[in-house]
Amino acid sequence: MTAKIIDGRAEAERLRGEVGAAVRRLQAEHGLTPGLAVVLVGDDPASAIYVRNKGEQTLAAGMHSLTHRLPADASQAEVLELVGRLNRDPAIHGILVQFPVPDQISQAAILATISPDKDVDGLTVANAGRLASGLPGLVACTPYGCLLLLQRSVGELRGKRAVVVGRSNLMGKPMAQLLLQADCTVTIAHSRTLDLAAVCREADILVAAVGRAEMVRGDWIKPGAAVIDVGINRVPARDPEAARAGKTRVVGDVAFDEARAVAGWITPVPGGVGPMTIACLLRNTVVAACRLHGLPPPPLL
Ligand code: NAP
């Protein structure tokens, strides 16, 4: 069997299109323009690229975009004061502080300060609790994007055996909760799981969110399973000369070529899960804006 490739770029473009249409409707019918504020502390180059992309895509969707850049030596009090102001700003419906933040600032303190109703990253304790309790909230973007990719490729998820490898608050735990809500039978595996390969082989749906290059091998996969590879790992370039020159390439947590020969569906890295994350952030901003204004969130996807 050769797996069907799940095209995350195409799905993300489709979702961005739907978000843009929802924004136009909100503007026309309610005079409401959703607004997203992104806070970047310090000058980490990768974070700066993410933040620029988020700002550009927010504007492209017709939304209001604010980017606050604070110096690397900004104090926690300054960051919390800014978040407090954004909490009170009626033009802002979504707040995202780009992580990681410098050592003098506590990530937990930031998450305790962001209003849960504007927490478009879905990382506050309140939104994790809402998800776990089956209450409406804002769901972490990457796991939500994975769920959308699964629904669009596999279709009905009810009754499927799902295995999520990884139990982080950012990825593994919310992913497992979403699959549970979709009526899957869910196992969460982690670094202390015994015979991980055998656990993975039971999965109709296998989500790898580990951060270990190509750890999941082809013979860990049940024939026909849907494989969602969340990992982003930098490894030396294939070409030995390029590798010697320090060139790298990005691979996932799944050995793609092996897995592709066994799975029914698979996300590539890059071009699978990654593009969905910002698209889901835009979606969450529209959902947050609607809820803050007492409007029903538009059906997206
Ligand atoms: P994380 O916080 O480091 O969590 C990794 C998880 O993997 C932990 O639960 C850990 O188990 C588990 N693990 C580590 N080694 C393992 C092993 N040998 N066998 C089984 N489980 C193992 O990472 P994360 O934030 O969840 O991210 C995971 C990956 O997804 C990373 O590569 C990250 O870059 C990528 N990511 C991508 C996107 C995107 O937009 N595409 C977004 C977020 C993350 P323990 O809990 O037992 O330590």
mmCIF file of C-alpha atoms and ligand atoms in Angstrom:
data_model
loop_
_atom_site.group_PDB
_atom_site.id
_atom_site.type_symbol
_atom_site.label_atom_id
_atom_site.label_comp_id
_atom_site.label_asym_id
_atom_site.label_seq_id
_atom_site.Cartn_x
_atom_site.Cartn_y
_atom_site.Cartn_z
ATOM 1 C CA MET A 1 0.000 0.000 0.000
ATOM 2 C CA THR A 2 1.208 3.525 -0.737
ATOM 3 C CA ALA A 3 -0.285 6.088 1.591
ATOM 4 C CA LYS A 4 -2.240 9.066 0.363
ATOM 5 C CA ILE A 5 -0.340 12.226 1.192
ATOM 6 C CA ILE A 6 -2.311 14.665 3.357
ATOM 7 C CA ASP A 7 -1.617 18.065 1.834
ATOM 8 C CA GLY A 8 -1.432 20.436 4.801
ATOM 9 C CA ARG A 9 -0.604 23.439 2.603
ATOM 10 C CA ALA A 10 -3.787 22.979 0.556
ATOM 11 C CA GLU A 11 -5.923 22.410 3.673
ATOM 12 C CA ALA A 12 -4.438 25.463 5.370
ATOM 13 C CA GLU A 13 -5.138 27.594 2.299
ATOM 14 C CA ARG A 14 -8.706 26.367 2.292
ATOM 15 C CA LEU A 15 -9.115 27.172 5.996
ATOM 16 C CA ARG A 16 -7.579 30.631 5.527
ATOM 17 C CA GLY A 17 -10.065 31.221 2.713
ATOM 18 C CA GLU A 18 -12.951 30.287 5.020
ATOM 19 C CA VAL A 19 -11.578 32.515 7.766
ATOM 20 C CA GLY A 20 -11.325 35.407 5.287
ATOM 21 C CA ALA A 21 -14.947 34.872 4.204
ATOM 22 C CA ALA A 22 -16.075 34.783 7.861
ATOM 23 C CA VAL A 23 -14.209 38.035 8.544
ATOM 24 C CA ARG A 24 -15.902 39.752 5.587
ATOM 25 C CA ARG A 25 -19.312 38.606 6.857
ATOM 26 C CA LEU A 26 -18.581 39.873 10.380
ATOM 27 C CA GLN A 27 -17.498 43.241 8.989
ATOM 28 C CA ALA A 28 -20.523 43.555 6.695
ATOM 29 C CA GLU A 29 -23.171 42.326 9.138
ATOM 30 C CA HIS A 30 -21.815 43.503 12.505
ATOM 31 C CA GLY A 31 -19.102 46.086 11.772
ATOM 32 C CA LEU A 32 -16.698 43.784 13.625
ATOM 33 C CA THR A 33 -13.065 43.298 12.563
ATOM 34 C CA PRO A 34 -11.330 40.562 14.602
ATOM 35 C CA GLY A 35 -7.948 41.680 15.953
ATOM 36 C CA LEU A 36 -4.900 39.598 16.890
ATOM 37 C CA ALA A 37 -2.009 40.917 18.983
ATOM 38 C CA VAL A 38 1.289 39.036 18.963
ATOM 39 C CA VAL A 39 3.964 39.772 21.563
ATOM 40 C CA LEU A 40 7.604 38.930 20.830
ATOM 41 C CA VAL A 41 10.160 39.289 23.604
ATOM 42 C CA GLY A 42 13.803 39.198 22.500
ATOM 43 C CA ASP A 43 15.386 38.551 19.131
ATOM 44 C CA ASP A 44 15.310 34.802 18.582
ATOM 45 C CA PRO A 45 15.484 34.572 14.755
ATOM 46 C CA ALA A 46 13.081 31.607 14.430
ATOM 47 C CA SER A 47 10.518 33.325 16.667
ATOM 48 C CA ALA A 48 10.886 36.540 14.649
ATOM 49 C CA ILE A 49 10.019 34.629 11.451
ATOM 50 C CA TYR A 50 6.983 32.966 13.079
ATOM 51 C CA VAL A 51 5.761 36.323 14.364
ATOM 52 C CA ARG A 52 6.199 38.012 10.975
ATOM 53 C CA ASN A 53 4.288 35.178 9.261
ATOM 54 C CA LYS A 54 1.481 35.428 11.801
ATOM 55 C CA GLY A 55 1.186 39.183 11.267
ATOM 56 C CA GLU A 56 1.169 38.853 7.468
ATOM 57 C CA GLN A 57 -1.429 36.094 7.451
ATOM 58 C CA THR A 58 -3.634 37.984 9.915
ATOM 59 C CA LEU A 59 -3.670 41.004 7.605
ATOM 60 C CA ALA A 60 -4.217 38.798 4.529
ATOM 61 C CA ALA A 61 -7.354 37.380 6.206
ATOM 62 C CA GLY A 62 -8.700 40.934 6.548
ATOM 63 C CA MET A 63 -8.135 41.143 10.306
ATOM 64 C CA HIS A 64 -6.541 43.779 12.485
ATOM 65 C CA SER A 65 -2.924 42.833 13.362
ATOM 66 C CA LEU A 66 -0.766 44.271 16.135
ATOM 67 C CA THR A 67 2.800 43.151 16.824
ATOM 68 C CA HIS A 68 4.562 44.246 20.016
ATOM 69 C CA ARG A 69 8.322 43.688 20.078
ATOM 70 C CA LEU A 70 9.995 43.947 23.487
ATOM 71 C CA PRO A 71 13.763 43.810 24.073
ATOM 72 C CA ALA A 72 15.411 40.599 25.336
ATOM 73 C CA ASP A 73 15.993 42.220 28.743
ATOM 74 C CA ALA A 74 12.340 43.247 29.219
ATOM 75 C CA SER A 75 11.130 42.483 32.741
ATOM 76 C CA GLN A 76 8.281 40.135 33.584
ATOM 77 C CA ALA A 77 6.345 43.093 34.985
ATOM 78 C CA GLU A 78 6.598 44.914 31.619
ATOM 79 C CA VAL A 79 5.339 41.865 29.709
ATOM 80 C CA LEU A 80 2.475 41.279 32.146
ATOM 81 C CA GLU A 81 1.541 44.963 32.027
ATOM 82 C CA LEU A 82 1.366 44.786 28.215
ATOM 83 C CA VAL A 83 -0.739 41.605 28.340
ATOM 84 C CA GLY A 84 -3.051 43.332 30.834
ATOM 85 C CA ARG A 85 -3.506 46.276 28.460
ATOM 86 C CA LEU A 86 -4.261 43.900 25.564
ATOM 87 C CA ASN A 87 -6.780 42.057 27.766
ATOM 88 C CA ARG A 88 -8.652 45.362 28.152
ATOM 89 C CA ASP A 89 -8.289 46.545 24.514
ATOM 90 C CA PRO A 90 -11.683 46.132 22.775
ATOM 91 C CA ALA A 91 -10.042 46.078 19.306
ATOM 92 C CA ILE A 92 -8.030 42.975 20.272
ATOM 93 C CA HIS A 93 -9.778 39.595 20.431
ATOM 94 C CA GLY A 94 -6.750 37.311 20.387
ATOM 95 C CA ILE A 95 -3.468 37.562 22.308
ATOM 96 C CA LEU A 96 -0.457 35.393 21.646
ATOM 97 C CA VAL A 97 2.878 35.666 23.417
ATOM 98 C CA GLN A 98 5.493 33.919 21.301
ATOM 99 C CA PHE A 99 7.278 31.206 23.333
ATOM 100 C CA PRO A 100 9.988 30.602 24.375
ATOM 101 C CA VAL A 101 10.448 33.806 26.378
ATOM 102 C CA PRO A 102 13.783 34.866 27.980
ATOM 103 C CA ASP A 103 14.703 33.211 31.302
ATOM 104 C CA GLN A 104 13.743 36.158 33.517
ATOM 105 C CA ILE A 105 10.118 35.794 32.426
ATOM 106 C CA SER A 106 7.854 32.981 33.580
ATOM 107 C CA GLN A 107 5.744 31.324 30.890
ATOM 108 C CA ALA A 108 3.296 30.247 33.594
ATOM 109 C CA ALA A 109 2.890 33.861 34.783
ATOM 110 C CA ILE A 110 2.089 34.971 31.232
ATOM 111 C CA LEU A 111 -0.477 32.208 30.784
ATOM 112 C CA ALA A 112 -2.026 33.100 34.150
ATOM 113 C CA THR A 113 -2.443 36.706 32.942
ATOM 114 C CA ILE A 114 -3.817 36.259 29.408
ATOM 115 C CA SER A 115 -7.604 36.416 29.465
ATOM 116 C CA PRO A 116 -8.821 32.863 28.636
ATOM 117 C CA ASP A 117 -11.377 34.396 26.260
ATOM 118 C CA LYS A 118 -8.525 35.951 24.231
ATOM 119 C CA ASP A 119 -6.152 32.980 24.590
ATOM 120 C CA VAL A 120 -6.051 32.052 20.905
ATOM 121 C CA ASP A 121 -3.106 29.698 21.511
ATOM 122 C CA GLY A 122 -5.416 27.664 23.784
ATOM 123 C CA LEU A 123 -2.659 27.203 26.364
ATOM 124 C CA THR A 124 -4.140 28.727 29.519
ATOM 125 C CA VAL A 125 -5.204 26.417 32.321
ATOM 126 C CA ALA A 126 -8.802 27.590 31.798
ATOM 127 C CA ASN A 127 -8.853 26.517 28.149
ATOM 128 C CA ALA A 128 -7.095 23.198 28.880
ATOM 129 C CA GLY A 129 -9.791 22.603 31.529
ATOM 130 C CA ARG A 130 -12.616 23.577 29.183
ATOM 131 C CA LEU A 131 -11.303 21.140 26.574
ATOM 132 C CA ALA A 132 -10.978 18.349 29.139
ATOM 133 C CA SER A 133 -14.515 19.077 30.405
ATOM 134 C CA GLY A 134 -16.077 19.248 26.932
ATOM 135 C CA LEU A 135 -16.952 22.944 27.345
ATOM 136 C CA PRO A 136 -16.605 25.537 24.555
ATOM 137 C CA GLY A 137 -13.194 27.188 24.695
ATOM 138 C CA LEU A 138 -10.198 27.985 22.534
ATOM 139 C CA VAL A 139 -8.236 24.889 21.519
ATOM 140 C CA ALA A 140 -4.454 24.753 21.006
ATOM 141 C CA CYS A 141 -3.772 25.432 17.317
ATOM 142 C CA THR A 142 -1.495 22.557 16.272
ATOM 143 C CA PRO A 143 -3.632 19.732 17.722
ATOM 144 C CA TYR A 144 -6.759 21.358 16.322
ATOM 145 C CA GLY A 145 -5.072 21.501 12.911
ATOM 146 C CA CYS A 146 -4.228 17.788 13.188
ATOM 147 C CA LEU A 147 -7.864 16.987 13.968
ATOM 148 C CA LEU A 148 -9.030 18.935 10.910
ATOM 149 C CA LEU A 149 -6.508 17.094 8.705
ATOM 150 C CA LEU A 150 -7.775 13.756 10.028
ATOM 151 C CA GLN A 151 -11.428 14.667 9.515
ATOM 152 C CA ARG A 152 -10.736 15.859 5.972
ATOM 153 C CA SER A 153 -8.747 12.753 5.000
ATOM 154 C CA VAL A 154 -10.096 9.809 7.021
ATOM 155 C CA GLY A 155 -13.620 11.225 7.481
ATOM 156 C CA GLU A 156 -15.521 9.638 10.381
ATOM 157 C CA LEU A 157 -13.227 9.029 13.358
ATOM 158 C CA ARG A 158 -15.783 7.385 15.697
ATOM 159 C CA GLY A 159 -14.629 4.077 17.172
ATOM 160 C CA LYS A 160 -11.094 4.272 15.744
ATOM 161 C CA ARG A 161 -8.129 3.277 17.901
ATOM 162 C CA ALA A 162 -5.947 6.374 18.247
ATOM 163 C CA VAL A 163 -2.448 6.483 19.707
ATOM 164 C CA VAL A 164 -0.829 9.832 20.507
ATOM 165 C CA VAL A 165 2.909 9.608 21.160
ATOM 166 C CA GLY A 166 3.839 12.576 23.390
ATOM 167 C CA ARG A 167 2.065 14.085 26.386
ATOM 168 C CA SER A 168 3.014 17.758 26.356
ATOM 169 C CA ASN A 169 0.470 20.404 27.353
ATOM 170 C CA LEU A 170 1.050 22.048 23.969
ATOM 171 C CA MET A 171 0.460 19.003 21.797
ATOM 172 C CA GLY A 172 -0.027 15.486 23.166
ATOM 173 C CA LYS A 173 -2.625 16.136 25.856
ATOM 174 C CA PRO A 174 -4.956 18.427 23.842
ATOM 175 C CA MET A 175 -4.603 16.098 20.826
ATOM 176 C CA ALA A 176 -5.738 13.155 22.942
ATOM 177 C CA GLN A 177 -8.680 15.178 24.283
ATOM 178 C CA LEU A 178 -9.784 16.148 20.775
ATOM 179 C CA LEU A 179 -9.614 12.543 19.576
ATOM 180 C CA LEU A 180 -11.596 11.476 22.634
ATOM 181 C CA GLN A 181 -14.253 14.085 21.795
ATOM 182 C CA ALA A 182 -14.339 12.623 18.275
ATOM 183 C CA ASP A 183 -15.233 9.256 19.895
ATOM 184 C CA CYS A 184 -11.882 7.566 19.278
ATOM 185 C CA THR A 185 -10.485 5.061 21.771
ATOM 186 C CA VAL A 186 -7.360 6.910 22.803
ATOM 187 C CA THR A 187 -3.995 5.827 24.182
ATOM 188 C CA ILE A 188 -1.358 8.381 25.176
ATOM 189 C CA ALA A 189 2.202 7.048 24.933
ATOM 190 C CA HIS A 190 5.368 8.738 26.212
ATOM 191 C CA SER A 191 8.996 8.167 27.067
ATOM 192 C CA ARG A 192 8.147 5.625 29.781
ATOM 193 C CA THR A 193 5.752 3.568 27.627
ATOM 194 C CA LEU A 194 6.797 -0.073 27.392
ATOM 195 C CA ASP A 195 7.017 -1.631 23.920
ATOM 196 C CA LEU A 196 6.073 1.571 22.142
ATOM 197 C CA ALA A 197 6.239 -0.115 18.733
ATOM 198 C CA ALA A 198 3.536 -2.622 19.739
ATOM 199 C CA VAL A 199 1.336 0.168 21.150
ATOM 200 C CA CYS A 200 1.685 2.136 17.903
ATOM 201 C CA ARG A 201 0.854 -0.941 15.796
ATOM 202 C CA GLU A 202 -2.638 -0.976 17.364
ATOM 203 C CA ALA A 203 -3.426 2.484 16.033
ATOM 204 C CA ASP A 204 -5.859 3.256 13.228
ATOM 205 C CA ILE A 205 -4.784 6.850 13.872
ATOM 206 C CA LEU A 206 -1.213 7.497 14.959
ATOM 207 C CA VAL A 207 -0.122 10.989 15.987
ATOM 208 C CA ALA A 208 3.605 11.411 16.629
ATOM 209 C CA ALA A 209 4.485 14.521 18.683
ATOM 210 C CA VAL A 210 7.809 13.581 20.173
ATOM 211 C CA GLY A 211 10.612 15.723 18.784
ATOM 212 C CA ARG A 212 12.853 12.763 17.831
ATOM 213 C CA ALA A 213 13.882 12.529 14.207
ATOM 214 C CA GLU A 214 12.301 9.574 12.369
ATOM 215 C CA MET A 215 11.730 7.598 15.575
ATOM 216 C CA VAL A 216 8.506 5.946 14.376
ATOM 217 C CA ARG A 217 9.488 3.242 11.877
ATOM 218 C CA GLY A 218 7.448 1.626 9.107
ATOM 219 C CA ASP A 219 7.007 -1.628 11.039
ATOM 220 C CA TRP A 220 5.400 0.315 13.946
ATOM 221 C CA ILE A 221 2.457 1.193 11.724
ATOM 222 C CA LYS A 222 -0.736 -0.779 11.198
ATOM 223 C CA PRO A 223 -1.399 -1.231 7.470
ATOM 224 C CA GLY A 224 -3.851 1.430 6.294
ATOM 225 C CA ALA A 225 -3.486 3.646 9.392
ATOM 226 C CA ALA A 226 -3.596 7.442 9.245
ATOM 227 C CA VAL A 227 -0.273 8.881 10.393
ATOM 228 C CA ILE A 228 0.000 12.482 11.559
ATOM 229 C CA ASP A 229 3.592 13.600 12.006
ATOM 230 C CA VAL A 230 3.872 16.691 14.187
ATOM 231 C CA GLY A 231 7.643 16.577 14.665
ATOM 232 C CA ILE A 232 9.974 19.240 13.351
ATOM 233 C CA ASN A 233 13.589 18.067 13.627
ATOM 234 C CA ARG A 234 16.700 19.429 11.960
ATOM 235 C CA VAL A 235 19.156 16.789 10.742
ATOM 236 C CA PRO A 236 22.249 17.016 8.491
ATOM 237 C CA ALA A 237 21.558 17.416 4.756
ATOM 238 C CA ARG A 238 21.418 14.175 2.706
ATOM 239 C CA ASP A 239 24.313 15.185 0.508
ATOM 240 C CA PRO A 240 27.513 14.457 2.532
ATOM 241 C CA GLU A 241 29.303 17.498 1.161
ATOM 242 C CA ALA A 242 26.392 19.783 2.059
ATOM 243 C CA ALA A 243 26.213 18.132 5.486
ATOM 244 C CA ARG A 244 29.917 18.762 6.025
ATOM 245 C CA ALA A 245 29.264 22.399 5.139
ATOM 246 C CA GLY A 246 26.691 22.481 7.954
ATOM 247 C CA LYS A 247 23.564 22.350 5.735
ATOM 248 C CA THR A 248 20.498 20.787 7.342
ATOM 249 C CA ARG A 249 17.069 19.527 6.355
ATOM 250 C CA VAL A 250 13.845 19.162 8.326
ATOM 251 C CA VAL A 251 12.360 15.745 9.076
ATOM 252 C CA GLY A 252 9.463 14.617 11.223
ATOM 253 C CA ASP A 253 9.167 12.097 14.037
ATOM 254 C CA VAL A 254 8.162 9.420 11.499
ATOM 255 C CA ALA A 255 10.471 7.680 8.994
ATOM 256 C CA PHE A 256 8.452 8.970 6.046
ATOM 257 C CA ASP A 257 9.507 6.603 3.226
ATOM 258 C CA GLU A 258 9.030 3.489 5.358
ATOM 259 C CA ALA A 259 5.739 4.701 6.791
ATOM 260 C CA ARG A 260 4.378 5.720 3.421
ATOM 261 C CA ALA A 261 4.691 2.137 2.182
ATOM 262 C CA VAL A 262 2.408 0.873 4.994
ATOM 263 C CA ALA A 263 0.042 3.672 6.027
ATOM 264 C CA GLY A 264 -3.254 4.648 4.410
ATOM 265 C CA TRP A 265 -2.683 8.387 4.863
ATOM 266 C CA ILE A 266 0.343 10.353 6.001
ATOM 267 C CA THR A 267 1.347 13.969 6.534
ATOM 268 C CA PRO A 268 4.699 14.990 5.029
ATOM 269 C CA VAL A 269 7.255 17.141 6.874
ATOM 270 C CA PRO A 270 7.398 19.904 5.830
ATOM 271 C CA GLY A 271 4.001 20.630 4.269
ATOM 272 C CA GLY A 272 1.751 18.599 6.568
ATOM 273 C CA VAL A 273 0.831 19.746 10.070
ATOM 274 C CA GLY A 274 2.990 22.890 10.102
ATOM 275 C CA PRO A 275 0.931 25.082 7.726
ATOM 276 C CA MET A 276 -2.281 24.328 9.655
ATOM 277 C CA THR A 277 -1.036 25.935 12.873
ATOM 278 C CA ILE A 278 -1.264 29.587 11.801
ATOM 279 C CA ALA A 279 -4.495 28.940 9.893
ATOM 280 C CA CYS A 280 -6.008 27.585 13.137
ATOM 281 C CA LEU A 281 -4.696 30.619 15.016
ATOM 282 C CA LEU A 282 -6.635 32.855 12.592
ATOM 283 C CA ARG A 283 -9.702 30.670 13.050
ATOM 284 C CA ASN A 284 -9.406 30.913 16.832
ATOM 285 C CA THR A 285 -9.204 34.715 16.576
ATOM 286 C CA VAL A 286 -12.485 34.813 14.639
ATOM 287 C CA VAL A 287 -14.092 32.437 17.149
ATOM 288 C CA ALA A 288 -12.839 34.580 20.073
ATOM 289 C CA ALA A 289 -14.128 37.790 18.439
ATOM 290 C CA CYS A 290 -17.573 36.259 17.921
ATOM 291 C CA ARG A 291 -17.814 34.973 21.490
ATOM 292 C CA LEU A 292 -16.626 38.292 22.971
ATOM 293 C CA HIS A 293 -19.398 40.020 21.000
ATOM 294 C CA GLY A 294 -22.064 37.442 21.852
ATOM 295 C CA LEU A 295 -22.285 36.165 18.280
ATOM 296 C CA PRO A 296 -22.375 32.500 17.264
ATOM 297 C CA PRO A 297 -18.962 31.475 15.871
ATOM 298 C CA PRO A 298 -19.190 30.865 12.119
ATOM 299 C CA PRO A 299 -19.064 27.228 11.037
ATOM 300 C CA LEU A 300 -15.517 26.780 9.772
ATOM 301 C CA LEU A 301 -14.754 23.499 7.969
HETATM 302 P P1 NAP B 1 7.871 18.166 24.148
HETATM 303 O O1 NAP B 1 7.226 19.119 25.079
HETATM 304 O O2 NAP B 1 9.353 18.000 24.164
HETATM 305 O O3 NAP B 1 7.201 16.740 24.409
HETATM 306 C C1 NAP B 1 7.700 15.599 23.792
HETATM 307 C C2 NAP B 1 6.928 14.387 24.263
HETATM 308 O O4 NAP B 1 7.479 13.254 23.601
HETATM 309 C C3 NAP B 1 7.015 14.145 25.771
HETATM 310 O O5 NAP B 1 5.740 13.828 26.278
HETATM 311 C C4 NAP B 1 7.963 12.967 25.886
HETATM 312 O O6 NAP B 1 7.653 12.067 26.910
HETATM 313 C C5 NAP B 1 7.751 12.254 24.560
HETATM 314 N N1 NAP B 1 8.954 11.470 24.210
HETATM 315 C C6 NAP B 1 10.227 11.914 24.157
HETATM 316 N N2 NAP B 1 11.049 10.912 23.807
HETATM 317 C C7 NAP B 1 10.277 9.827 23.648
HETATM 318 C C8 NAP B 1 10.533 8.486 23.308
HETATM 319 N N3 NAP B 1 11.778 8.045 23.055
HETATM 320 N N4 NAP B 1 9.504 7.635 23.227
HETATM 321 C C9 NAP B 1 8.246 8.048 23.488
HETATM 322 N N5 NAP B 1 7.932 9.318 23.800
HETATM 323 C C10 NAP B 1 8.939 10.184 23.899
HETATM 324 O O7 NAP B 1 7.494 18.478 22.644
HETATM 325 P P2 NAP B 1 6.161 19.133 21.995
HETATM 326 O O8 NAP B 1 6.128 20.579 22.265
HETATM 327 O O9 NAP B 1 4.981 18.292 22.335
HETATM 328 O O10 NAP B 1 6.505 18.959 20.444
HETATM 329 C C11 NAP B 1 6.720 17.668 19.867
HETATM 330 C C12 NAP B 1 7.259 17.845 18.455
HETATM 331 O O11 NAP B 1 6.289 18.549 17.697
HETATM 332 C C13 NAP B 1 8.534 18.682 18.354
HETATM 333 O O12 NAP B 1 9.326 18.170 17.291
HETATM 334 C C14 NAP B 1 8.040 20.059 17.989
HETATM 335 O O13 NAP B 1 8.995 20.808 17.260
HETATM 336 C C15 NAP B 1 6.871 19.700 17.107
HETATM 337 N N6 NAP B 1 5.822 20.748 17.039
HETATM 338 C C16 NAP B 1 5.406 21.115 15.812
HETATM 339 C C17 NAP B 1 4.417 22.057 15.673
HETATM 340 C C18 NAP B 1 3.940 22.437 14.309
HETATM 341 O O14 NAP B 1 3.374 23.499 14.109
HETATM 342 N N7 NAP B 1 4.103 21.567 13.334
HETATM 343 C C19 NAP B 1 3.844 22.648 16.810
HETATM 344 C C20 NAP B 1 4.258 22.199 18.065
HETATM 345 C C21 NAP B 1 5.250 21.243 18.174
HETATM 346 P P3 NAP B 1 7.789 12.426 28.486
HETATM 347 O O15 NAP B 1 6.596 13.284 28.790
HETATM 348 O O16 NAP B 1 7.743 11.091 29.148
HETATM 349 O O17 NAP B 1 9.096 13.143 28.639
#
